[in-house]
Every structure is written in C-alpha cells, then in structure tokens.
Coordinates of C-alpha atoms in Angstrom, one line a residue:
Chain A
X91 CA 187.0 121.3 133.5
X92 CA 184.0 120.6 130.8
X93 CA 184.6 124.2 129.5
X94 CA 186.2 123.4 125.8
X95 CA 187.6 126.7 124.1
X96 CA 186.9 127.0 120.5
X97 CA 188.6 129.4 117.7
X98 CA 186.9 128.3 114.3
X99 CA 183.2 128.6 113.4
X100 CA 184.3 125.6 111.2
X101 CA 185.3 123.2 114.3
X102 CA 183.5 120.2 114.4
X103 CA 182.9 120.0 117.6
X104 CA 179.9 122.5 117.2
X105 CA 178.9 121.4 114.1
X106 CA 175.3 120.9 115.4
X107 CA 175.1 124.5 116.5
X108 CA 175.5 125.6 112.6
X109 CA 173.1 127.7 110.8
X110 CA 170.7 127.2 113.1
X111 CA 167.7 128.9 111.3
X112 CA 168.2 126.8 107.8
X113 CA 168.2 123.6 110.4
X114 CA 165.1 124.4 111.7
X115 CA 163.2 124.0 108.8
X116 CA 164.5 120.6 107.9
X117 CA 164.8 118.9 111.5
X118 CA 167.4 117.6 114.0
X119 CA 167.0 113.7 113.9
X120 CA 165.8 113.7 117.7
X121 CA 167.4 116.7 118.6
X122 CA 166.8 120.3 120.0
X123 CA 168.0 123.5 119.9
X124 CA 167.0 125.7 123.1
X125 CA 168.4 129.3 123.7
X126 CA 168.3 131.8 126.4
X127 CA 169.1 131.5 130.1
X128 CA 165.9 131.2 131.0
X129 CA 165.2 128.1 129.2
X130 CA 168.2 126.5 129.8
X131 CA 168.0 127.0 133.5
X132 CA 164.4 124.9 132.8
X133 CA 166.3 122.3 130.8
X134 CA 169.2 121.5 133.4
X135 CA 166.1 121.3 135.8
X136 CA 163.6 119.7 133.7
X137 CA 164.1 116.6 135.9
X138 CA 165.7 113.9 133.2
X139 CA 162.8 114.4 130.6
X140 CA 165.0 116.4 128.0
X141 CA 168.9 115.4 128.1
X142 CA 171.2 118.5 127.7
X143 CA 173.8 117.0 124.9
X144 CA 176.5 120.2 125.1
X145 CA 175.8 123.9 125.4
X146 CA 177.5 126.6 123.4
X147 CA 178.3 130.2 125.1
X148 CA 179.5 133.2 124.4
X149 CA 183.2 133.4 126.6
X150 CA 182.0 136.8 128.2
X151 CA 179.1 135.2 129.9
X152 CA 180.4 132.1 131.1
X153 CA 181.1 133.4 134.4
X154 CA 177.1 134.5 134.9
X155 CA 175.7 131.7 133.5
X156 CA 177.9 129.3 135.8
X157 CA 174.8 128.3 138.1
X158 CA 173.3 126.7 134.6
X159 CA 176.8 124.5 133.9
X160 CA 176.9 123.5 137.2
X161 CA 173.0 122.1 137.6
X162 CA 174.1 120.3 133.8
X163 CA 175.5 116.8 133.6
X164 CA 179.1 116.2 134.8
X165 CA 179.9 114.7 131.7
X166 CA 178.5 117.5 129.1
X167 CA 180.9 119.5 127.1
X168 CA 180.2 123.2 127.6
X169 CA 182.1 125.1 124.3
X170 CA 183.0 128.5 124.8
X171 CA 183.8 131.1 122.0
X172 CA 184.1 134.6 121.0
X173 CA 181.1 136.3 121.0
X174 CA 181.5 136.9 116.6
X175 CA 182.6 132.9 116.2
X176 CA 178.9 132.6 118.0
X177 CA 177.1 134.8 115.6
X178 CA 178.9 133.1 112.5
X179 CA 178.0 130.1 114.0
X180 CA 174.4 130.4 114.5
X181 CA 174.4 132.3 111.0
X182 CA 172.3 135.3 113.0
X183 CA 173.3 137.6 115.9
X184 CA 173.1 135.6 119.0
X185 CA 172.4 138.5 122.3
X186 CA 171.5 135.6 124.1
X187 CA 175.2 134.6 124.1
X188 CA 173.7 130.6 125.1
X189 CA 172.6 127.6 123.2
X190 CA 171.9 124.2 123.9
X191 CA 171.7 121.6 122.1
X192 CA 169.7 118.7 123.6
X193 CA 168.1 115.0 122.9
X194 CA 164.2 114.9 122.7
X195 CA 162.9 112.3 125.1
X196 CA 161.2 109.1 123.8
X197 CA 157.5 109.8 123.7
X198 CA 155.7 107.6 125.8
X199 CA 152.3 106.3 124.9
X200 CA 149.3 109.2 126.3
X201 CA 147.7 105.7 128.4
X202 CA 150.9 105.7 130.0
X203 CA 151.2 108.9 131.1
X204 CA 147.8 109.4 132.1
X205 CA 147.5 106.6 134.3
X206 CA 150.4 108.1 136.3
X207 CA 148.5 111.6 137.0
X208 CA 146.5 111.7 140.4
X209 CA 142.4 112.2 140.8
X210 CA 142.3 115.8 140.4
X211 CA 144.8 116.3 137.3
X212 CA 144.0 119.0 134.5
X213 CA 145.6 118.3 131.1
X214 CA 145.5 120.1 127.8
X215 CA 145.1 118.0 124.8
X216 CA 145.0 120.2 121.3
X217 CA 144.0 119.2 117.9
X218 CA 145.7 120.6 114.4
X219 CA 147.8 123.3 116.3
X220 CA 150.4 124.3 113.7
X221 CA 151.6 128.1 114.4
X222 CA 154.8 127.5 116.6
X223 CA 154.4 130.8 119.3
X224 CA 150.7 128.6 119.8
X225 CA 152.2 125.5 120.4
X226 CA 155.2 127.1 122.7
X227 CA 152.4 129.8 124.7
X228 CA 150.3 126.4 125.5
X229 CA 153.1 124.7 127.2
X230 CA 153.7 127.8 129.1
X231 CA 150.3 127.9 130.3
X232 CA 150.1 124.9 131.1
X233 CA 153.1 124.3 133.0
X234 CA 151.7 127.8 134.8
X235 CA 148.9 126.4 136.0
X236 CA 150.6 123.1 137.3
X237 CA 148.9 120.7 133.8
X238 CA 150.1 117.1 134.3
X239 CA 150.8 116.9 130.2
X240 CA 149.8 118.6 127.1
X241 CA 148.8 115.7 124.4
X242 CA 148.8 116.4 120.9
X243 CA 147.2 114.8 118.0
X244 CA 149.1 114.3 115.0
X245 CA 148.5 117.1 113.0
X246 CA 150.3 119.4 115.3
X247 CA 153.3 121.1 114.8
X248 CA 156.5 119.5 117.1
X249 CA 157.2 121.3 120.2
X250 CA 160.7 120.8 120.1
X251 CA 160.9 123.1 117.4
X252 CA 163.1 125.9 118.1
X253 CA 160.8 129.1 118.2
X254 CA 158.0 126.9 120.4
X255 CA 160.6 125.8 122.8
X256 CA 161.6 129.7 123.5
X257 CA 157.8 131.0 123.7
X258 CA 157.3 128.4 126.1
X259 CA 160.4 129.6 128.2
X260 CA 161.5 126.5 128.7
X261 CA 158.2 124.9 129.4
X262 CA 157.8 122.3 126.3
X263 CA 161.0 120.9 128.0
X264 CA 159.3 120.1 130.9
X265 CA 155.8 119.3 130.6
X266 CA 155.5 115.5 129.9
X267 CA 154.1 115.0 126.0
X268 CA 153.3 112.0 125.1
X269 CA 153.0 110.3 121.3
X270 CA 150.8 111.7 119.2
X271 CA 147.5 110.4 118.5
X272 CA 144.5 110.7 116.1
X273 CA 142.1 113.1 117.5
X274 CA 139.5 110.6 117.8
X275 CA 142.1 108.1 119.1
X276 CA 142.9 111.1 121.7
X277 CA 139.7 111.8 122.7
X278 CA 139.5 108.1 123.4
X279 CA 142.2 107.4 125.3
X280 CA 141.6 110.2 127.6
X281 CA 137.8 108.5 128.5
X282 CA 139.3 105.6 129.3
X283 CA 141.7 106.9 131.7
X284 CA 138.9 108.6 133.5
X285 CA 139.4 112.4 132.1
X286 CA 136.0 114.4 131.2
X287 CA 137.4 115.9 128.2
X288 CA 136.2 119.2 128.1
X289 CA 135.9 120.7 124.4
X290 CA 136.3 124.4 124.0
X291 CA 133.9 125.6 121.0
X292 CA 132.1 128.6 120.1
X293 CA 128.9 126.1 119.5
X294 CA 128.9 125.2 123.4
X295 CA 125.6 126.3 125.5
X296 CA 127.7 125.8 129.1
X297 CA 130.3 128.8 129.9
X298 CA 133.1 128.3 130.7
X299 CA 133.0 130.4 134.0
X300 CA 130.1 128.2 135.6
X301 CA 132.6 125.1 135.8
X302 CA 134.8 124.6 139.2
X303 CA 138.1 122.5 139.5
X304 CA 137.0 119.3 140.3
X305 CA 138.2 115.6 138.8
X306 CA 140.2 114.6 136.2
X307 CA 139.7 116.8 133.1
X308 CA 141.6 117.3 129.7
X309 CA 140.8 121.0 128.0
X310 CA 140.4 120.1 124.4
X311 CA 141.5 123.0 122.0
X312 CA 140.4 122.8 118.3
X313 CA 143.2 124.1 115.6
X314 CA 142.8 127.8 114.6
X315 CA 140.9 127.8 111.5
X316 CA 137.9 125.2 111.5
X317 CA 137.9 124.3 114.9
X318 CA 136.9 121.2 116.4
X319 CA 135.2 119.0 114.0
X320 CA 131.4 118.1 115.3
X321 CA 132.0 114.6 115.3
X322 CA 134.2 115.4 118.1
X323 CA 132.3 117.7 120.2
X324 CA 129.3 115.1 120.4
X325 CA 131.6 113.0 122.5
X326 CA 132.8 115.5 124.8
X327 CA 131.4 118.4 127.1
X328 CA 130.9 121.7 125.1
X329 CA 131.9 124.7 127.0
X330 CA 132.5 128.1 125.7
X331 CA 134.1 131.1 126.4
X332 CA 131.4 134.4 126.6
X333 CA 132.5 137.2 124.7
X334 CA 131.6 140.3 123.9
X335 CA 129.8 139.2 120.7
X336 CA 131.2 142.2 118.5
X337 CA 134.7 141.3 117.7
X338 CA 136.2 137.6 116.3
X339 CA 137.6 135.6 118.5
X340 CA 140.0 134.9 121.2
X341 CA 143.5 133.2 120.0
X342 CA 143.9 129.4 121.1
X343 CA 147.2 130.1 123.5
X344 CA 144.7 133.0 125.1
X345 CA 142.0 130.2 125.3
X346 CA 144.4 128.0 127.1
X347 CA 145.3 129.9 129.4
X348 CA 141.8 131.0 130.4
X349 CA 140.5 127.9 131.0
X350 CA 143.1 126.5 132.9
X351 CA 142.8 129.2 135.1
X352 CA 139.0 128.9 135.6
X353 CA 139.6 124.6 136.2
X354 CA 142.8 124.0 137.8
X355 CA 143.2 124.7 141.6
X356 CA 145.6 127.2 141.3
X357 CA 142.5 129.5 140.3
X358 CA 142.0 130.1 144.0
X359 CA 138.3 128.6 144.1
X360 CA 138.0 125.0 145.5
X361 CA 134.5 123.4 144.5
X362 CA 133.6 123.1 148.1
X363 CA 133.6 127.2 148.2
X364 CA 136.8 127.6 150.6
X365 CA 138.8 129.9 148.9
X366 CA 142.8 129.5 148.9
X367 CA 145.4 131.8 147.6
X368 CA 147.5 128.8 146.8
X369 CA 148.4 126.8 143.6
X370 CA 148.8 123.5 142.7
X371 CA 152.1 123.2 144.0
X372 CA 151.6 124.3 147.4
X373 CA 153.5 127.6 146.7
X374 CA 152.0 131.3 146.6
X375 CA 151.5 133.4 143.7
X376 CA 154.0 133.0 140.8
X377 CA 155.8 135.9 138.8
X378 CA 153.9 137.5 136.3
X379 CA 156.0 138.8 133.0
Chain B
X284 CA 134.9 152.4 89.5
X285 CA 137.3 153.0 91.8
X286 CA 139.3 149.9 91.4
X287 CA 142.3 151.6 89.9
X288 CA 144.7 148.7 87.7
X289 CA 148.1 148.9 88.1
X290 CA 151.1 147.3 86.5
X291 CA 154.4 148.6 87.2
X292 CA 155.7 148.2 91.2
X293 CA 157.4 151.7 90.7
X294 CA 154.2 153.6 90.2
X295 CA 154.0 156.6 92.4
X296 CA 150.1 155.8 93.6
X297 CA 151.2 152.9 95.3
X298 CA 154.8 153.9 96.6
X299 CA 153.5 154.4 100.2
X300 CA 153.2 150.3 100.3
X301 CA 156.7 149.8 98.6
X302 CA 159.1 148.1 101.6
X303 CA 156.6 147.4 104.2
X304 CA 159.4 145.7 106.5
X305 CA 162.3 148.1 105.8
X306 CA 159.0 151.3 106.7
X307 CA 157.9 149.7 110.2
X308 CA 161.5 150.4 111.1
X309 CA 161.1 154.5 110.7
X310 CA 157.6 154.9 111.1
X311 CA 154.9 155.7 108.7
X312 CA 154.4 159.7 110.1
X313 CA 150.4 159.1 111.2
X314 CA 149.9 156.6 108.8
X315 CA 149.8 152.6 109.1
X316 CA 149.4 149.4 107.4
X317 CA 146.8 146.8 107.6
X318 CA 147.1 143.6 105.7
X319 CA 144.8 140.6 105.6
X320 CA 141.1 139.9 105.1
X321 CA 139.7 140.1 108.8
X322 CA 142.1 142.5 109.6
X323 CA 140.7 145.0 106.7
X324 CA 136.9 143.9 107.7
X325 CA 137.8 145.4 110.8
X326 CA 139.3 148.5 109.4
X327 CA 135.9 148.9 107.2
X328 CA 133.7 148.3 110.5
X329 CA 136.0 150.3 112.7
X330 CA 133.0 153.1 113.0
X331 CA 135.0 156.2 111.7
X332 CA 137.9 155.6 114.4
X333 CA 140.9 154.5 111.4
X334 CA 140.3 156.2 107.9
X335 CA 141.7 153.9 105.3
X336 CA 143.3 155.9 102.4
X337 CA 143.3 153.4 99.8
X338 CA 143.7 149.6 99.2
X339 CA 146.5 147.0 97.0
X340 CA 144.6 144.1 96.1
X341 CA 145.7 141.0 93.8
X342 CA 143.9 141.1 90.9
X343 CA 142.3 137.6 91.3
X344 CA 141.5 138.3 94.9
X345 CA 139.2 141.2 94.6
X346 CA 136.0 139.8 93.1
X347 CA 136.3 137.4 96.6
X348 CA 136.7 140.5 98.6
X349 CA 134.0 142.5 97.5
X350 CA 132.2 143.2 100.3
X351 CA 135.2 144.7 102.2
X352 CA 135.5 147.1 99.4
X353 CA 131.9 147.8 99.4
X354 CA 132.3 148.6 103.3
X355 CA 135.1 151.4 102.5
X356 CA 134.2 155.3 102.0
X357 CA 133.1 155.5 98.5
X358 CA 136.2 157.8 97.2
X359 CA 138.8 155.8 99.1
X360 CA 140.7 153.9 95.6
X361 CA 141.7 150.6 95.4
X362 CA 144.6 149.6 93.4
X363 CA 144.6 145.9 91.6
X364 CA 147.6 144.7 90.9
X365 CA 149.3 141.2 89.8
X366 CA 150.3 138.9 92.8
X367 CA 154.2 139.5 90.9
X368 CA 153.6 143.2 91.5
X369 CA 152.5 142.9 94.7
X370 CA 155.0 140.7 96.1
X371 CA 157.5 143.2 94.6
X372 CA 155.8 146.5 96.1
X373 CA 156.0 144.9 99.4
X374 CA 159.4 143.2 98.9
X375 CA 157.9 139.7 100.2
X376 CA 155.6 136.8 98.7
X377 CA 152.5 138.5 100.3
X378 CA 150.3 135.8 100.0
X379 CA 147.5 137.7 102.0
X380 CA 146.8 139.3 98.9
X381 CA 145.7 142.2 100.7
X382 CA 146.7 145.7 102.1
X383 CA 145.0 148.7 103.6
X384 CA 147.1 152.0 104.4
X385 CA 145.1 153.9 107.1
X386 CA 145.5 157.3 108.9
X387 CA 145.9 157.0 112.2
X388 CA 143.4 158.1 114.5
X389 CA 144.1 161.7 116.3
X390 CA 144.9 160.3 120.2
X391 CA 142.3 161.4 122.7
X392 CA 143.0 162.5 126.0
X393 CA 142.3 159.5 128.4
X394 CA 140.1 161.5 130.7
X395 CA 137.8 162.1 127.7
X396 CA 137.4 158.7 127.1
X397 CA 136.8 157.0 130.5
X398 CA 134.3 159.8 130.9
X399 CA 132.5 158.2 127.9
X400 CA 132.5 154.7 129.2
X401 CA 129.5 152.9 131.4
X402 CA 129.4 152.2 135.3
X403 CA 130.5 148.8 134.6
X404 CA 132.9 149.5 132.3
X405 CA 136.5 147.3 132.3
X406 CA 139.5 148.7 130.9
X407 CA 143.2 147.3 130.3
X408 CA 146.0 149.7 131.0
X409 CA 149.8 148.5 130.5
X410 CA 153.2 150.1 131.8
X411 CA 156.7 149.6 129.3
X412 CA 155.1 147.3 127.2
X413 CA 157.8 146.9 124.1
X414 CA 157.2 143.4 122.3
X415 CA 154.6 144.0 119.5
X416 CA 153.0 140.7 119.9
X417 CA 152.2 141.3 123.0
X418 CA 150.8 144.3 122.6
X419 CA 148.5 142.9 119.8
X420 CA 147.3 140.6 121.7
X421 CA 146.5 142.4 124.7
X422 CA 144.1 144.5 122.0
X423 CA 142.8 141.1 120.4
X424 CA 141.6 140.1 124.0
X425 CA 140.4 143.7 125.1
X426 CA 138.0 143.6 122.1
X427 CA 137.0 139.7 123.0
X428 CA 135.7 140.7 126.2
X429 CA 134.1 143.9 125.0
X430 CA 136.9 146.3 127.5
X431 CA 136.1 149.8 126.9
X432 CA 139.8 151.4 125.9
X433 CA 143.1 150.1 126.3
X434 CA 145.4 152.8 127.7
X435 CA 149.2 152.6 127.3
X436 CA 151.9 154.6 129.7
X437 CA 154.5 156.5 127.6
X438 CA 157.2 153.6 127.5
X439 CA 154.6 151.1 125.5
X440 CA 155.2 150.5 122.1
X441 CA 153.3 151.9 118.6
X442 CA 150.2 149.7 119.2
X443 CA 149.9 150.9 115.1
X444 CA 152.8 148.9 114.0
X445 CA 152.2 146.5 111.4
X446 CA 152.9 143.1 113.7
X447 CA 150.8 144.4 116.4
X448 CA 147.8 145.0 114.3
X449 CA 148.1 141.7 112.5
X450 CA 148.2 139.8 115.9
X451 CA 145.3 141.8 117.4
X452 CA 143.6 140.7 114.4
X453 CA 142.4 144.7 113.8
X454 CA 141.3 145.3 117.8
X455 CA 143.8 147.8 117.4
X456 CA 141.5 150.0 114.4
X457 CA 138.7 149.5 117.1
X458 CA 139.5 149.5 120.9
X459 CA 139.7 152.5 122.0
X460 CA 143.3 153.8 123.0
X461 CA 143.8 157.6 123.9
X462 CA 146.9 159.7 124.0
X463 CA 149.6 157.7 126.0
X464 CA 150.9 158.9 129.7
X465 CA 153.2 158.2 132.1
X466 CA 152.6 155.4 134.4
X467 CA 151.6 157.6 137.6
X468 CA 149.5 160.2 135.6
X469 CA 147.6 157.3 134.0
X470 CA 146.9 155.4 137.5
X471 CA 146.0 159.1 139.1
X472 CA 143.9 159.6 135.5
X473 CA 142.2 156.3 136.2
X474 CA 141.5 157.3 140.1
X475 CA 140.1 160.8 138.7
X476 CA 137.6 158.8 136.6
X477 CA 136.3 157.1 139.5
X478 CA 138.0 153.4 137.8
X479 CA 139.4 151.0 140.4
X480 CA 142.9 150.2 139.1
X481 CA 143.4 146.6 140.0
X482 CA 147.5 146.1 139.7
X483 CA 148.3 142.5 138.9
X484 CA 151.4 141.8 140.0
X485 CA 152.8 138.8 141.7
X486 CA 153.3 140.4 144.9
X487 CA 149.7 140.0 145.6
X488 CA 148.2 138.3 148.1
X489 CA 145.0 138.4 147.1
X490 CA 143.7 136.2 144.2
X491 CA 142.5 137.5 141.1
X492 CA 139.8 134.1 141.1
X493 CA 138.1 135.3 143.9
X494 CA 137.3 138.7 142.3
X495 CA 133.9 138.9 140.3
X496 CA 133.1 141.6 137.5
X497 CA 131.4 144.9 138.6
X498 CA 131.7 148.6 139.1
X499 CA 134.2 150.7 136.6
X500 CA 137.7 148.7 136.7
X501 CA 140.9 149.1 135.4
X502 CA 143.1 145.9 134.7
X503 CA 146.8 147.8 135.5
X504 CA 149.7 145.1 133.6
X505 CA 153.6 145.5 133.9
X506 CA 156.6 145.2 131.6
X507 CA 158.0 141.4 130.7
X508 CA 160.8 142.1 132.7
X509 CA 160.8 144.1 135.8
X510 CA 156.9 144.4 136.2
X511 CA 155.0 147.4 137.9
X512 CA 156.9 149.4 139.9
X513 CA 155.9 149.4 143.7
X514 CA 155.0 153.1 144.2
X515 CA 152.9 152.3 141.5
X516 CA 151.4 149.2 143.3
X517 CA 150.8 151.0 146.5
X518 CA 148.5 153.0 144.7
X519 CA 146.5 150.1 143.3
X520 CA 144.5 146.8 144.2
X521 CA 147.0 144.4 143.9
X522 CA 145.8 141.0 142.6
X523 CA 147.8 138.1 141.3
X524 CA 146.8 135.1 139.6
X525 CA 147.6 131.9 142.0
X526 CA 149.9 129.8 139.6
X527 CA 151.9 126.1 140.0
X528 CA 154.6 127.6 141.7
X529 CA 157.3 125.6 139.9
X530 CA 157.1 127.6 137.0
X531 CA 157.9 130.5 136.1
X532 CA 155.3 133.0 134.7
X533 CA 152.7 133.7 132.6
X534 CA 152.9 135.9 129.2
X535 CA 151.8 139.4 129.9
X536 CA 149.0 138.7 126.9
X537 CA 147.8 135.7 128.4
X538 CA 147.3 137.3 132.0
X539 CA 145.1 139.7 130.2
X540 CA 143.3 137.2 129.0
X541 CA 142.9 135.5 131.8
X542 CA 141.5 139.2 134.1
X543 CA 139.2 140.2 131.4
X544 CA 137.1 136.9 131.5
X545 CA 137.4 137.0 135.4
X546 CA 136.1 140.3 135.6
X547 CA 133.9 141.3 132.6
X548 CA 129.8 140.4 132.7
X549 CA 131.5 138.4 129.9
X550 CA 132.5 135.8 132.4
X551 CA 128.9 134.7 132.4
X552 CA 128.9 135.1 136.6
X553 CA 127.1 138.4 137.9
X554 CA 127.8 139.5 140.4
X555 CA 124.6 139.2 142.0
X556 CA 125.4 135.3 141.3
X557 CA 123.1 135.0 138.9
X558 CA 124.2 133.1 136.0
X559 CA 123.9 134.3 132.1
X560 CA 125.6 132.8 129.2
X561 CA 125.4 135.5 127.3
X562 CA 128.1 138.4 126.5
X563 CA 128.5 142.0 127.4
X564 CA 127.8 143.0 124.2
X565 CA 124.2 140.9 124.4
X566 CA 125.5 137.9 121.9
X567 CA 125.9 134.1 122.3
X568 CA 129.5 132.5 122.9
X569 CA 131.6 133.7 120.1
X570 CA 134.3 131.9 117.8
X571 CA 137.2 130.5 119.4
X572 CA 140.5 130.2 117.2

C-alpha cells in the first residue's frame, strides 16, 4: 500500500505541505501546490505534463477520493492524517481535506510547441497579466474551448502559483505553456509559426463578432491597466469587443473567454456556414458551473 | 467646504467605516461600502439609484480626486483623514485611499422593471448564485453589454457586499437589480413580461452560437454546483455553449460573458445580418482590461 499514516504536523515526510500560504509568497523551487478534488482528478489525468510528487488527505476521505490515488503513479506516497494534523499543517482550515504537491514541467520553447499544433489551432497568448484569479480563469477558458497553449510573456504572473492553479480547476495543469517570452519576441514567434495573432484592444475598428473560426490564430490579451502597447498592435490584427459604451470595460478572463468562443470551433459556426453543435473534441456540450 | 478633517480613528463621524472585513460578515442594515476610484465614479454617475452618505479620503489623495467629489450631492461630507488613520479605521493598509458608504437602493418589484425596459431588451437572471466574485462579475459584464437588469432568485447572494461591488467595478450601483424571487416566480415573472428566458445549461442541444440578438431575452444562469433545476429548464429555451469536451466547465461569470455578446446588438451582428460596429448604447468599441 502507498497510503503512509501520519501523527505529527511536525513529520518530515510532509514538510512540503507546511504553511502553505507563507510558501506561496516566496516560491517552491519547481514545485506546486494543487488542492481540491477537482483539480487533482485534472492532475493525475493531465497526461505526464505536471508529475504528482505525493498527495496529502484528510483519513476521512481517503475512501472517496480513491479513484484519484488509483489514476496517480504507482510509486507516489499518498500521506494520510487526521483531519486537525491537516489544518495545522497547511496553517489554515483545509475543507478540501486534499493536497498535492507536484513538479512543474520543464517549459519548452513557444516554437516548439507551436509547430506541434495542427492548421486550425486557436491559442491564447497574454501580455503583463499579474492578478492570479486572471491568470487561473484564462487557463480555464482556454482549456474550455479546446486552446492548443496559453503563452505568456514575461511579465506575467506564474501559473503554478497556488490560487491560479485552483481558479483554473485544474486547467493550468494541463494546457501546454511554454517559456516565457518578450512580448515582441511573442508576437514574433507566433508569425513565424503561421498564427494571425489577433490583438484584442479597445482602439480596434474590426469586431470581434464579424470574425469566423478559420486558421491558425493566437488571441493576444493586453495586461489590465495600459493595455497593449501600440507598437504591438501595428503588427497584429486589431479586433474589439462592442460594448455598450456607458460603462468601463470587460475584465481580461471575461475577454478570453468571449473570444474564444466567437474563434474556436466549438462556437458551433463553421466558416463554410454548416452549423454543428459539436466542439473541438468531437464531444457535445460540456458542463456549465 | 464639506471636506470635513479628521484625526483620531475613534471618531464617532466615521465609525460606520471602522472594521470593513469583520462588518461584511453581519451586514451593514441597508447600507454598503464602496471603495476605490472607478468604483466611487460609478457611485457619483449611478443616476440617483445608490445615495452615497459620505466619503473617507487620504488626505493627499483628495486634491487628485476632485472631480468625484464634485459629482456627489452637495451636502453629502467627506471626511480627510491620514493614510495611518485610514488604514486603522478600516483595520487594513487600504491603499485605495478611498471609501464611499452608500444607502442601498429600495428593491423594486421585477415586473416593474421589465415593464420599463425596450423590445430588444436583454436581461441576466441567475438561480443560487453564493460566490461574491461571481456575482460581481456577472454585474461587470451586464453593464458591458448594456443588459437592462440583472435579476437574482432568493438563494443568490447580497450583490451589495463589499467583494462583489469591487469586482463588478460599481455595475452593481448601476444595473438594475429588483427585489429578489424564487427561481419559478422569477422564470413565470419573466414569461409575464413577454422576455424569452433562454436557460443555459449543459443539457442543451442547441448551441448558444447559432442564436443572434433580438426581441426581449432573458439569459437564465445556474448555481456552480448543481446548475438549474430541470423543472425549471422545461420551462425555458435551453441553450448551451458547445465546449472541448475534455474539460470540464466554464465559470458561471464567464458564460455570462460569453451570452451577452452573442445576443446583445452589442455583438455588432443584427439580426437582419447587417453588420454595425458600434454598441447598444450608440458608442465605438470600449476599453478592454
């Protein structure tokens, strides 16, 4: 059996697992925290991208959460404690009863993982991104909607952090992410891999809801105060989202998810006008929550 | 002058700002708090729907924010106070600098305010909505796309709590939202007003992308967990959004998103298929963030 018992908040063994929220703040050397059942289940599923290195769980749910430990590596150490050893653990009271702690993949370079995605692919690309629900609700989208990676620039926040990995339910864990780039470098590498990189800006002429899915495309999200700079839009396709015109603005996660929906397949709309009530995946319409 | 100094955090004009965090707990009795410079532009511009009672403003922020206090009823005081103070008052660093208490608008009766709205009018109703984020952000993008009230069922959340207005960005002091009902009164309330109440729900077979904006509509979301009941459903137009399939879900906020560009004139596709870049509310593209 890989199910360890555990007495002591103190015991080494889950020394990792300690005052999670203070380790947040100063980083885990290549590591991640996830939490929930939800996300776990996408870890132990995530198809080798994110290594699960033990999971800690509260004794009184081991028995529910069984499906999880079984889909996990033969090899992992599951520890099992008292549900109070778990809060004094964690420094913070756990509900969720389950923890993982797991090793962040290698980033591969962004040419890399492009040149992998078929004709049609849709990623997201985002630029100075720092507020961690944003980072997390953009993976969710865009593992929603079937994108083939989310690539960052590097002045956004890490995905592996804690609080994104939960908003995304699991999805940061899944969706490939590739090493950061300059934005310019970004934008770059995506043209020569073939993407029309599609910048969302309020200074766009073209709406958003006359484009179709069609080719491959990368929706490029500007960071939540300035935007995208201009120097960036010139060498992209300006496209905007039409609003009402009397209130601010839509929030960036919000702006993802619109516009994947409008350009990925799984919006139901193919360009040659056949409808479909299919997604990318071949499946019918997902769960809503 | 009504810019009222003040030095001591115990002073009795300001002790309805004293614990913000510990007061969302037990509720404010008709009052609420609004803190942050677009959020309190949107409290001044609300068009009589939230009275603010007064204002706490750091000292060295108040020449910068001028023109918000300018907006406020003239006899509505504004208390300046050192950042130390402030930060004490609200028992956090409040770097905001900023906070409006407001009296909370007396809820109308829903039928009163559908009857108010246009022919073309689009409105977001939600069932057992609890998480305040979500709840702000379902406001944020009802007043991006111009939706004409957001009505709640009796199990939603206080769409007045501090969190929810700070992540609606204000949409909460402006949108609209009458006195709350349960679910099957609202959808029957809905009917009554002659409002197609479109359920989205993942048991749909037909796509929300191959819907187009027109004719008085009601955008009907369900709780994270269980989603909209299905005596509820059978009542409605069920619509779903067509997703990966390998995924999950989508964020309750971000399907909200995603069904008021689809079906508000905002979308910039008529339904007459003409094409118009332009808003509901007659304006260009606005600010994405």
């Amino acid at each position: 059996m890989r199910i360890i018992s555990i007495d002591a908040a103190d015991d080494p063994r889950i020394a990792a697992y300690r005052d999670i929220r203070e380790r947040d703040l100063t980083g885990r050397e290549g590591l991640f925290i996830a939490e929930g059942e939800v996300v776990l289940r996408n870890l132990v599923s995530s198809a080798g991208l994110c290594r699960p290195r033990s999971m800690l769980i509260a004794d009184k749910r081991i028995a529910a959460l069984e499906p999880i430990i079984a889909a996990a590596p033969a090899d992992m150490p599951v520890y099992s404690v008292g549900q109070a050893v778990l809060d004094s653990v964690a420094g913070f009271p756990l509900h969720r009863g389950i923890l993982a702690l797991g090793e962040k993949p290698e980033p591969e370079e962004a040419s890399a993982v492009l040149d992998r995605l078929g004709e049609d692919a849709v990623v997201v690309a985002a630029e100075g991104i720092g507020n961690h629900d944003n980072i997390g609700g953009i993976f969710r989208n865009a593992a929603a909607f079937g994108a083939g990676a989310v690539l960052l620039d590097d002045r956004c926040g890490d995905p592996f952090y804690r609080k994104s990995i939960r908003v995304s339910v699991g999805a940061v864990l899944r969706v490939p992410c590739p090493r950061p780039l300059p934005l310019a470098d970004l934008v770059e590498t995506l043209k020569a891999a073939r993407f029309e990189v599609i910048a969302l800006t309020p200074s766009a002429t073209e709406p958003l809801a006359a484009l179709r899915p069609g080719g491959r495309r990368a929706l490029l999200l500007g960071s939540e105060g300035p935007g995208l700079p201009q120097g960036i839009i010139d060498r992209c396709r300006p496209v905007g989202i039409a609003m009402a015109g009397d209130f601010d603005s839509l929030n960036v996660a919000a702006t993802s998810a619109i516009a994947l929906h409008q350009l990925t397949r799984a919006s139901g709309l193919r360009t040659d006008g056949e409808f479909s009530p299919r997604g990318i995946g071949g499946e019918a319409i997902a769960p809503i929550r």
